PDB file of C-alpha atoms and ligand atoms in Angstrom:
ATOM      1  CA  MET L   1      -6.216   0.334 -20.327  1.00  0.00           C
ATOM      2  CA  GLN L   2      -5.854  -0.129 -16.582  1.00  0.00           C
ATOM      3  CA  LYS L   3      -3.041   1.938 -15.122  1.00  0.00           C
ATOM      4  CA  ILE L   4       0.069   0.668 -13.363  1.00  0.00           C
ATOM      5  CA  ILE L   5       0.821   2.273  -9.982  1.00  0.00           C
ATOM      6  CA  ALA L   6       4.213   1.397  -8.528  1.00  0.00           C
ATOM      7  CA  GLY L   7       5.458   2.592  -5.150  1.00  0.00           C
ATOM      8  CA  ASN L   8       9.219   2.794  -4.704  1.00  0.00           C
ATOM      9  CA  TRP L   9       9.949   3.133  -1.003  1.00  0.00           C
ATOM     10  CA  LYS L  10      13.681   3.615  -1.645  1.00  0.00           C
ATOM     11  CA  MET L  11      15.709   3.211   1.602  1.00  0.00           C
ATOM     12  CA  ASN L  12      12.797   4.100   3.855  1.00  0.00           C
ATOM     13  CA  GLY L  13      10.548   2.216   6.211  1.00  0.00           C
ATOM     14  CA  SER L  14      10.774  -0.206   9.087  1.00  0.00           C
ATOM     15  CA  GLN L  15       9.107  -3.520   9.890  1.00  0.00           C
ATOM     16  CA  ALA L  16       6.268  -1.615  11.559  1.00  0.00           C
ATOM     17  CA  LEU L  17       5.752   0.827   8.678  1.00  0.00           C
ATOM     18  CA  ALA L  18       5.982  -1.999   6.128  1.00  0.00           C
ATOM     19  CA  GLU L  19       3.220  -3.930   7.915  1.00  0.00           C
ATOM     20  CA  ALA L  20       1.005  -0.882   8.206  1.00  0.00           C
ATOM     21  CA  LEU L  21       1.498   0.294   4.613  1.00  0.00           C
ATOM     22  CA  ALA L  22       1.140  -3.121   3.012  1.00  0.00           C
ATOM     23  CA  SER L  23      -1.987  -4.001   5.006  1.00  0.00           C
ATOM     24  CA  GLY L  24      -3.438  -0.571   4.335  1.00  0.00           C
ATOM     25  CA  VAL L  25      -2.829  -0.708   0.585  1.00  0.00           C
ATOM     26  CA  ALA L  26      -4.135  -4.284   0.313  1.00  0.00           C
ATOM     27  CA  SER L  27      -7.321  -3.491   2.183  1.00  0.00           C
ATOM     28  CA  PHE L  28      -7.856  -0.230   0.277  1.00  0.00           C
ATOM     29  CA  CYS L  29      -7.546  -2.088  -3.043  1.00  0.00           C
ATOM     30  CA  ALA L  30      -9.919  -4.842  -1.899  1.00  0.00           C
ATOM     31  CA  ARG L  31     -12.463  -2.356  -0.527  1.00  0.00           C
ATOM     32  CA  SER L  32     -12.464  -0.098  -3.539  1.00  0.00           C
ATOM     33  CA  GLY L  33     -12.366  -2.846  -6.179  1.00  0.00           C
ATOM     34  CA  VAL L  34      -9.280  -1.379  -7.878  1.00  0.00           C
ATOM     35  CA  LYS L  35      -8.624  -2.923 -11.275  1.00  0.00           C
ATOM     36  CA  GLY L  36      -5.224  -1.451 -12.133  1.00  0.00           C
ATOM     37  CA  GLU L  37      -1.872  -3.055 -11.362  1.00  0.00           C
ATOM     38  CA  VAL L  38      -0.569  -1.876  -7.986  1.00  0.00           C
ATOM     39  CA  ILE L  39       3.042  -2.712  -7.109  1.00  0.00           C
ATOM     40  CA  LEU L  40       4.929  -2.171  -3.841  1.00  0.00           C
ATOM     41  CA  CYS L  41       8.733  -2.026  -3.977  1.00  0.00           C
ATOM     42  CA  PRO L  42      10.072  -1.936  -0.410  1.00  0.00           C
ATOM     43  CA  PRO L  43      13.733  -2.322   0.568  1.00  0.00           C
ATOM     44  CA  SER L  44      14.652  -5.978   0.042  1.00  0.00           C
ATOM     45  CA  ILE L  45      14.929  -6.716   3.774  1.00  0.00           C
ATOM     46  CA  LEU L  46      11.238  -5.795   4.084  1.00  0.00           C
ATOM     47  CA  LEU L  47      10.000  -7.844   1.092  1.00  0.00           C
ATOM     48  CA  THR L  48       8.970 -10.832   3.202  1.00  0.00           C
ATOM     49  CA  THR L  49       7.091  -8.679   5.697  1.00  0.00           C
ATOM     50  CA  VAL L  50       5.269  -6.847   2.914  1.00  0.00           C
ATOM     51  CA  GLY L  51       4.657 -10.080   0.999  1.00  0.00           C
ATOM     52  CA  LYS L  52       2.946 -11.655   4.036  1.00  0.00           C
ATOM     53  CA  ARG L  53       0.599  -8.691   4.350  1.00  0.00           C
ATOM     54  CA  LEU L  54      -0.216  -8.826   0.636  1.00  0.00           C
ATOM     55  CA  GLN L  55      -1.198 -12.494   0.704  1.00  0.00           C
ATOM     56  CA  GLY L  56      -4.624 -12.989  -0.815  1.00  0.00           C
ATOM     57  CA  SER L  57      -4.470  -9.564  -2.460  1.00  0.00           C
ATOM     58  CA  PHE L  58      -3.656  -8.848  -6.105  1.00  0.00           C
ATOM     59  CA  VAL L  59      -1.151  -6.131  -5.105  1.00  0.00           C
ATOM     60  CA  ALA L  60       2.222  -7.145  -6.521  1.00  0.00           C
ATOM     61  CA  LEU L  61       5.673  -7.020  -4.992  1.00  0.00           C
ATOM     62  CA  GLY L  62       8.796  -5.688  -6.684  1.00  0.00           C
ATOM     63  CA  GLY L  63      12.505  -5.298  -5.959  1.00  0.00           C
ATOM     64  CA  GLN L  64      14.202  -1.896  -6.218  1.00  0.00           C
ATOM     65  CA  ASP L  65      17.258  -3.327  -7.932  1.00  0.00           C
ATOM     66  CA  VAL L  66      18.665  -6.726  -8.868  1.00  0.00           C
ATOM     67  CA  SER L  67      22.060  -8.191  -9.634  1.00  0.00           C
ATOM     68  CA  ALA L  68      22.881  -9.026 -13.226  1.00  0.00           C
ATOM     69  CA  GLN L  69      24.591 -12.167 -11.882  1.00  0.00           C
ATOM     70  CA  GLU L  70      22.886 -15.412 -10.898  1.00  0.00           C
ATOM     71  CA  SER L  71      24.963 -16.095  -7.779  1.00  0.00           C
ATOM     72  CA  GLY L  72      28.498 -15.892  -6.479  1.00  0.00           C
ATOM     73  CA  ALA L  73      30.933 -13.513  -4.804  1.00  0.00           C
ATOM     74  CA  TYR L  74      28.930 -10.291  -5.130  1.00  0.00           C
ATOM     75  CA  THR L  75      28.773  -8.911  -1.605  1.00  0.00           C
ATOM     76  CA  GLY L  76      25.613  -7.005  -0.876  1.00  0.00           C
ATOM     77  CA  ASP L  77      23.850  -7.916  -4.099  1.00  0.00           C
ATOM     78  CA  ILE L  78      20.564  -9.764  -4.505  1.00  0.00           C
ATOM     79  CA  SER L  79      19.732 -12.112  -7.365  1.00  0.00           C
ATOM     80  CA  ALA L  80      16.582 -12.268  -9.444  1.00  0.00           C
ATOM     81  CA  LEU L  81      15.902 -15.792  -8.133  1.00  0.00           C
ATOM     82  CA  MET L  82      16.059 -14.506  -4.545  1.00  0.00           C
ATOM     83  CA  LEU L  83      13.580 -11.755  -5.413  1.00  0.00           C
ATOM     84  CA  LYS L  84      11.321 -14.258  -7.112  1.00  0.00           C
ATOM     85  CA  GLU L  85      11.434 -16.555  -4.087  1.00  0.00           C
ATOM     86  CA  ALA L  86      10.531 -13.574  -1.902  1.00  0.00           C
ATOM     87  CA  GLY L  87       7.372 -13.209  -3.982  1.00  0.00           C
ATOM     88  CA  CYS L  88       8.394 -10.454  -6.405  1.00  0.00           C
ATOM     89  CA  ARG L  89       6.883 -10.114  -9.850  1.00  0.00           C
ATOM     90  CA  TYR L  90       8.720  -6.914 -10.795  1.00  0.00           C
ATOM     91  CA  THR L  91      12.129  -5.265 -10.507  1.00  0.00           C
ATOM     92  CA  ILE L  92      12.908  -1.570 -10.830  1.00  0.00           C
ATOM     93  CA  ILE L  93      16.030  -1.216 -12.947  1.00  0.00           C
ATOM     94  CA  GLY L  94      18.206   1.769 -13.794  1.00  0.00           C
ATOM     95  CA  HIS L  95      16.587   4.226 -11.420  1.00  0.00           C
ATOM     96  CA  SER L  96      18.487   7.532 -11.666  1.00  0.00           C
ATOM     97  CA  GLU L  97      19.663   7.096  -8.062  1.00  0.00           C
ATOM     98  CA  ARG L  98      21.325   3.820  -9.100  1.00  0.00           C
ATOM     99  CA  ARG L  99      22.707   5.400 -12.258  1.00  0.00           C
ATOM    100  CA  GLN L 100      24.083   8.432 -10.381  1.00  0.00           C
ATOM    101  CA  LEU L 101      25.082   7.081  -6.963  1.00  0.00           C
ATOM    102  CA  HIS L 102      26.257   3.644  -8.120  1.00  0.00           C
ATOM    103  CA  ALA L 103      27.496   4.665 -11.559  1.00  0.00           C
ATOM    104  CA  GLU L 104      25.282   2.121 -13.295  1.00  0.00           C
ATOM    105  CA  THR L 105      25.690   2.114 -17.041  1.00  0.00           C
ATOM    106  CA  ASP L 106      23.078   1.380 -19.683  1.00  0.00           C
ATOM    107  CA  ALA L 107      24.800  -1.944 -20.358  1.00  0.00           C
ATOM    108  CA  GLN L 108      24.494  -2.920 -16.688  1.00  0.00           C
ATOM    109  CA  VAL L 109      20.850  -1.886 -16.704  1.00  0.00           C
ATOM    110  CA  ALA L 110      20.225  -4.095 -19.752  1.00  0.00           C
ATOM    111  CA  ALA L 111      22.025  -7.016 -18.067  1.00  0.00           C
ATOM    112  CA  LYS L 112      19.898  -6.580 -14.929  1.00  0.00           C
ATOM    113  CA  ALA L 113      16.773  -6.512 -17.064  1.00  0.00           C
ATOM    114  CA  GLN L 114      17.884  -9.762 -18.752  1.00  0.00           C
ATOM    115  CA  ALA L 115      18.562 -11.393 -15.381  1.00  0.00           C
ATOM    116  CA  SER L 116      15.059 -10.395 -14.252  1.00  0.00           C
ATOM    117  CA  LEU L 117      13.408 -11.738 -17.400  1.00  0.00           C
ATOM    118  CA  LYS L 118      15.218 -15.036 -17.027  1.00  0.00           C
ATOM    119  CA  GLN L 119      13.424 -15.530 -13.710  1.00  0.00           C
ATOM    120  CA  GLY L 120      10.088 -14.374 -15.070  1.00  0.00           C
ATOM    121  CA  LEU L 121      10.259 -10.995 -13.331  1.00  0.00           C
ATOM    122  CA  LYS L 122       9.077  -7.940 -15.248  1.00  0.00           C
ATOM    123  CA  PRO L 123      11.649  -5.137 -15.240  1.00  0.00           C
ATOM    124  CA  ILE L 124      10.524  -1.536 -14.882  1.00  0.00           C
ATOM    125  CA  ILE L 125      13.336   0.180 -16.780  1.00  0.00           C
ATOM    126  CA  CYS L 126      13.851   3.833 -15.811  1.00  0.00           C
ATOM    127  CA  VAL L 127      15.150   6.593 -18.058  1.00  0.00           C
ATOM    128  CA  GLY L 128      15.189  10.369 -17.768  1.00  0.00           C
ATOM    129  CA  GLU L 129      17.239  13.486 -18.372  1.00  0.00           C
ATOM    130  CA  THR L 130      18.887  15.865 -15.906  1.00  0.00           C
ATOM    131  CA  LEU L 131      17.904  19.524 -15.731  1.00  0.00           C
ATOM    132  CA  SER L 132      21.013  20.673 -17.584  1.00  0.00           C
ATOM    133  CA  GLU L 133      20.342  18.145 -20.341  1.00  0.00           C
ATOM    134  CA  ARG L 134      16.773  19.420 -20.680  1.00  0.00           C
ATOM    135  CA  GLU L 135      17.898  23.045 -20.680  1.00  0.00           C
ATOM    136  CA  ALA L 136      20.426  22.224 -23.377  1.00  0.00           C
ATOM    137  CA  GLY L 137      17.603  20.809 -25.516  1.00  0.00           C
ATOM    138  CA  ARG L 138      19.024  17.306 -25.240  1.00  0.00           C
ATOM    139  CA  ALA L 139      16.240  15.545 -23.305  1.00  0.00           C
ATOM    140  CA  ASN L 140      14.982  13.518 -26.265  1.00  0.00           C
ATOM    141  CA  ALA L 141      18.476  12.506 -27.345  1.00  0.00           C
ATOM    142  CA  VAL L 142      19.494  11.486 -23.806  1.00  0.00           C
ATOM    143  CA  VAL L 143      16.386   9.362 -23.320  1.00  0.00           C
ATOM    144  CA  ALA L 144      16.788   7.786 -26.781  1.00  0.00           C
ATOM    145  CA  SER L 145      20.345   6.818 -25.982  1.00  0.00           C
ATOM    146  CA  GLN L 146      19.397   5.422 -22.549  1.00  0.00           C
ATOM    147  CA  LEU L 147      16.644   3.358 -24.152  1.00  0.00           C
ATOM    148  CA  ALA L 148      18.930   2.066 -26.875  1.00  0.00           C
ATOM    149  CA  GLY L 149      21.419   0.857 -24.265  1.00  0.00           C
ATOM    150  CA  SER L 150      19.100  -0.213 -21.451  1.00  0.00           C
ATOM    151  CA  VAL L 151      16.370  -2.222 -23.175  1.00  0.00           C
ATOM    152  CA  PRO L 152      17.802  -5.709 -23.654  1.00  0.00           C
ATOM    153  CA  ALA L 153      18.095  -6.965 -27.200  1.00  0.00           C
ATOM    154  CA  GLY L 154      15.645  -9.611 -28.323  1.00  0.00           C
ATOM    155  CA  THR L 155      12.857  -8.541 -25.976  1.00  0.00           C
ATOM    156  CA  LYS L 156       9.383  -7.440 -26.913  1.00  0.00           C
ATOM    157  CA  ALA L 157       7.534  -4.481 -25.440  1.00  0.00           C
ATOM    158  CA  GLY L 158       5.228  -6.629 -23.284  1.00  0.00           C
ATOM    159  CA  ASP L 159       8.208  -8.136 -21.458  1.00  0.00           C
ATOM    160  CA  PHE L 160       9.023  -4.931 -19.607  1.00  0.00           C
ATOM    161  CA  VAL L 161       7.629  -1.590 -18.484  1.00  0.00           C
ATOM    162  CA  LEU L 162       9.398   1.716 -19.057  1.00  0.00           C
ATOM    163  CA  ALA L 163       9.394   4.639 -16.627  1.00  0.00           C
ATOM    164  CA  TYR L 164      10.155   8.192 -17.700  1.00  0.00           C
ATOM    165  CA  GLU L 165      11.581   9.938 -14.668  1.00  0.00           C
ATOM    166  CA  PRO L 166      13.141  13.342 -15.323  1.00  0.00           C
ATOM    167  CA  VAL L 167      15.920  13.465 -12.725  1.00  0.00           C
ATOM    168  CA  TRP L 168      15.070  17.059 -11.779  1.00  0.00           C
ATOM    169  CA  ALA L 169      11.476  16.114 -10.947  1.00  0.00           C
ATOM    170  CA  ILE L 170      12.392  13.367  -8.477  1.00  0.00           C
ATOM    171  CA  GLY L 171      11.766  14.373  -4.879  1.00  0.00           C
ATOM    172  CA  SER L 172      11.776  18.042  -5.885  1.00  0.00           C
ATOM    173  CA  GLY L 173       8.075  18.870  -6.024  1.00  0.00           C
ATOM    174  CA  LYS L 174       8.635  19.966  -9.630  1.00  0.00           C
ATOM    175  CA  VAL L 175       6.685  18.285 -12.411  1.00  0.00           C
ATOM    176  CA  PRO L 176       7.161  18.884 -16.149  1.00  0.00           C
ATOM    177  CA  SER L 177       4.276  20.504 -18.017  1.00  0.00           C
ATOM    178  CA  GLY L 178       1.594  18.190 -19.337  1.00  0.00           C
ATOM    179  CA  ALA L 179       2.802  18.993 -22.863  1.00  0.00           C
ATOM    180  CA  ASP L 180       6.391  18.030 -22.002  1.00  0.00           C
ATOM    181  CA  ILE L 181       5.261  14.743 -20.432  1.00  0.00           C
ATOM    182  CA  ALA L 182       3.047  13.979 -23.447  1.00  0.00           C
ATOM    183  CA  ASP L 183       5.893  14.795 -25.861  1.00  0.00           C
ATOM    184  CA  MET L 184       8.399  12.601 -24.055  1.00  0.00           C
ATOM    185  CA  HIS L 185       5.991   9.672 -23.734  1.00  0.00           C
ATOM    186  CA  ALA L 186       5.201   9.943 -27.457  1.00  0.00           C
ATOM    187  CA  HIS L 187       8.949  10.058 -28.184  1.00  0.00           C
ATOM    188  CA  ILE L 188       9.566   6.950 -26.051  1.00  0.00           C
ATOM    189  CA  LYS L 189       6.658   5.088 -27.637  1.00  0.00           C
ATOM    190  CA  SER L 190       7.938   5.986 -31.105  1.00  0.00           C
ATOM    191  CA  LEU L 191      11.249   4.347 -30.197  1.00  0.00           C
ATOM    192  CA  VAL L 192       9.867   1.329 -28.314  1.00  0.00           C
ATOM    193  CA  THR L 193       6.605   0.467 -30.003  1.00  0.00           C
ATOM    194  CA  GLY L 194       3.940  -1.005 -27.775  1.00  0.00           C
ATOM    195  CA  ALA L 195       5.697  -0.297 -24.473  1.00  0.00           C
ATOM    196  CA  ASN L 196       3.783   0.787 -21.393  1.00  0.00           C
ATOM    197  CA  VAL L 197       5.402   3.972 -20.114  1.00  0.00           C
ATOM    198  CA  LEU L 198       5.010   5.205 -16.539  1.00  0.00           C
ATOM    199  CA  TYR L 199       5.707   8.758 -15.434  1.00  0.00           C
ATOM    200  CA  GLY L 200       7.718   9.297 -12.233  1.00  0.00           C
ATOM    201  CA  GLY L 201       8.815  12.396 -10.345  1.00  0.00           C
ATOM    202  CA  SER L 202       6.895  14.228  -7.585  1.00  0.00           C
ATOM    203  CA  VAL L 203       3.627  12.374  -8.204  1.00  0.00           C
ATOM    204  CA  LYS L 204       1.224  13.076  -5.325  1.00  0.00           C
ATOM    205  CA  ALA L 205      -2.446  12.386  -4.658  1.00  0.00           C
ATOM    206  CA  ASP L 206      -3.343  15.892  -5.793  1.00  0.00           C
ATOM    207  CA  ASN L 207      -1.605  15.809  -9.197  1.00  0.00           C
ATOM    208  CA  ALA L 208      -1.961  12.100 -10.028  1.00  0.00           C
ATOM    209  CA  ARG L 209      -5.307  12.387 -11.777  1.00  0.00           C
ATOM    210  CA  GLU L 210      -4.086  15.152 -14.076  1.00  0.00           C
ATOM    211  CA  ILE L 211      -0.829  13.302 -14.845  1.00  0.00           C
ATOM    212  CA  MET L 212      -2.559  10.009 -15.601  1.00  0.00           C
ATOM    213  CA  ARG L 213      -4.909  11.743 -18.034  1.00  0.00           C
ATOM    214  CA  ILE L 214      -1.980  12.873 -20.203  1.00  0.00           C
ATOM    215  CA  ALA L 215      -1.787  10.992 -23.495  1.00  0.00           C
ATOM    216  CA  GLY L 216       0.725   8.169 -23.381  1.00  0.00           C
ATOM    217  CA  VAL L 217       0.932   7.937 -19.574  1.00  0.00           C
ATOM    218  CA  ASP L 218       0.204   4.312 -18.648  1.00  0.00           C
ATOM    219  CA  GLY L 219       0.700   4.769 -14.928  1.00  0.00           C
ATOM    220  CA  VAL L 220       3.039   6.268 -12.362  1.00  0.00           C
ATOM    221  CA  LEU L 221       6.160   5.375 -10.410  1.00  0.00           C
ATOM    222  CA  VAL L 222       5.850   7.016  -7.014  1.00  0.00           C
ATOM    223  CA  GLY L 223       8.619   7.666  -4.488  1.00  0.00           C
ATOM    224  CA  GLY L 224       7.928   9.849  -1.449  1.00  0.00           C
ATOM    225  CA  ALA L 225       4.138   9.709  -1.658  1.00  0.00           C
ATOM    226  CA  SER L 226       4.181   5.890  -1.634  1.00  0.00           C
ATOM    227  CA  LEU L 227       5.304   6.029   2.019  1.00  0.00           C
ATOM    228  CA  VAL L 228       2.162   7.819   3.154  1.00  0.00           C
ATOM    229  CA  LEU L 229      -0.867   5.521   3.112  1.00  0.00           C
ATOM    230  CA  ASP L 230      -3.488   8.178   2.346  1.00  0.00           C
ATOM    231  CA  GLU L 231      -1.348   9.737  -0.387  1.00  0.00           C
ATOM    232  CA  PHE L 232      -0.644   6.424  -2.095  1.00  0.00           C
ATOM    233  CA  CYS L 233      -4.259   5.283  -1.850  1.00  0.00           C
ATOM    234  CA  GLY L 234      -5.279   8.672  -3.276  1.00  0.00           C
ATOM    235  CA  ILE L 235      -3.009   8.040  -6.250  1.00  0.00           C
ATOM    236  CA  ILE L 236      -4.453   4.543  -6.734  1.00  0.00           C
ATOM    237  CA  ALA L 237      -7.974   5.991  -6.580  1.00  0.00           C
ATOM    238  CA  ALA L 238      -7.032   8.666  -9.151  1.00  0.00           C
ATOM    239  CA  SER L 239      -5.888   5.940 -11.534  1.00  0.00           C
ATOM    240  CA  GLU L 240      -9.358   4.434 -11.620  1.00  0.00           C
ATOM    241  CA  GLU L 241     -11.158   7.598 -12.682  1.00  0.00           C
TER     242      GLU L 241
HETATM  243  P1  PGA U 301       9.371  10.973  -5.962  1.00  0.00           P
HETATM  244  O1  PGA U 301      10.333   9.842  -6.541  1.00  0.00           O
HETATM  245  O2  PGA U 301       7.966  10.525  -6.197  1.00  0.00           O
HETATM  246  O3  PGA U 301       9.723  11.054  -4.499  1.00  0.00           O
HETATM  247  O4  PGA U 301       9.677  12.223  -6.705  1.00  0.00           O
HETATM  248  C1  PGA U 301      10.021   9.197  -7.744  1.00  0.00           C
HETATM  249  C2  PGA U 301      11.027   8.128  -8.032  1.00  0.00           C
HETATM  250  O5  PGA U 301      12.204   8.326  -7.773  1.00  0.00           O
HETATM  251  O6  PGA U 301      10.649   7.044  -8.528  1.00  0.00           O
END
């Protein structure tokens, strides 16, 4: 199966960086004949800029979050229709930074996933344990409970993508062992049959190949390294090998 490589820029970038990164990724993918699914998720104010640079390329655009509501008095929020009109095909939902810093619950994550699906956007639903949960031997239980609450009822595995992102591996330079990643991906796939499961957390060009060779890893969700053109292109290249 072709891998899925998603870049989550988080609250980083500028118009100039967005133009440079998007053009660079699009031309790298065209030049190297990449077959996997490559997705860029810039801050929403940069979606149009990135979208323009991706025109004519198969690189997809995604939002980093979405409102569960269709429209109305929700200051600061962005609807799935707005993301779709901006050219998005994906939304990242339930990232641990949203869960922790914005107190998002599993139920809200599921509602955001539903709102995305209604507009034909594919949600990338994130789950993952904290370090203390892992150390307490609760990683599998925590992820099972997040999945049970966050995957909307009545959907089938092809409607969404899952991302396993251990909170302690995000932005830390720490990556779980290959055995731990394989175990968790097998656990997730046993609970959500047929789902594509990405790994996220300190993925770089120099560990991407090894991570994507682990059984059950269908691609990667990349934060920091997606902001550096050579790093991100290195990760895309690793996915093709
Ligand atoms: P990181 O972030 O690659 O910077 O660790 C991953 C993520 O939060 O998706």
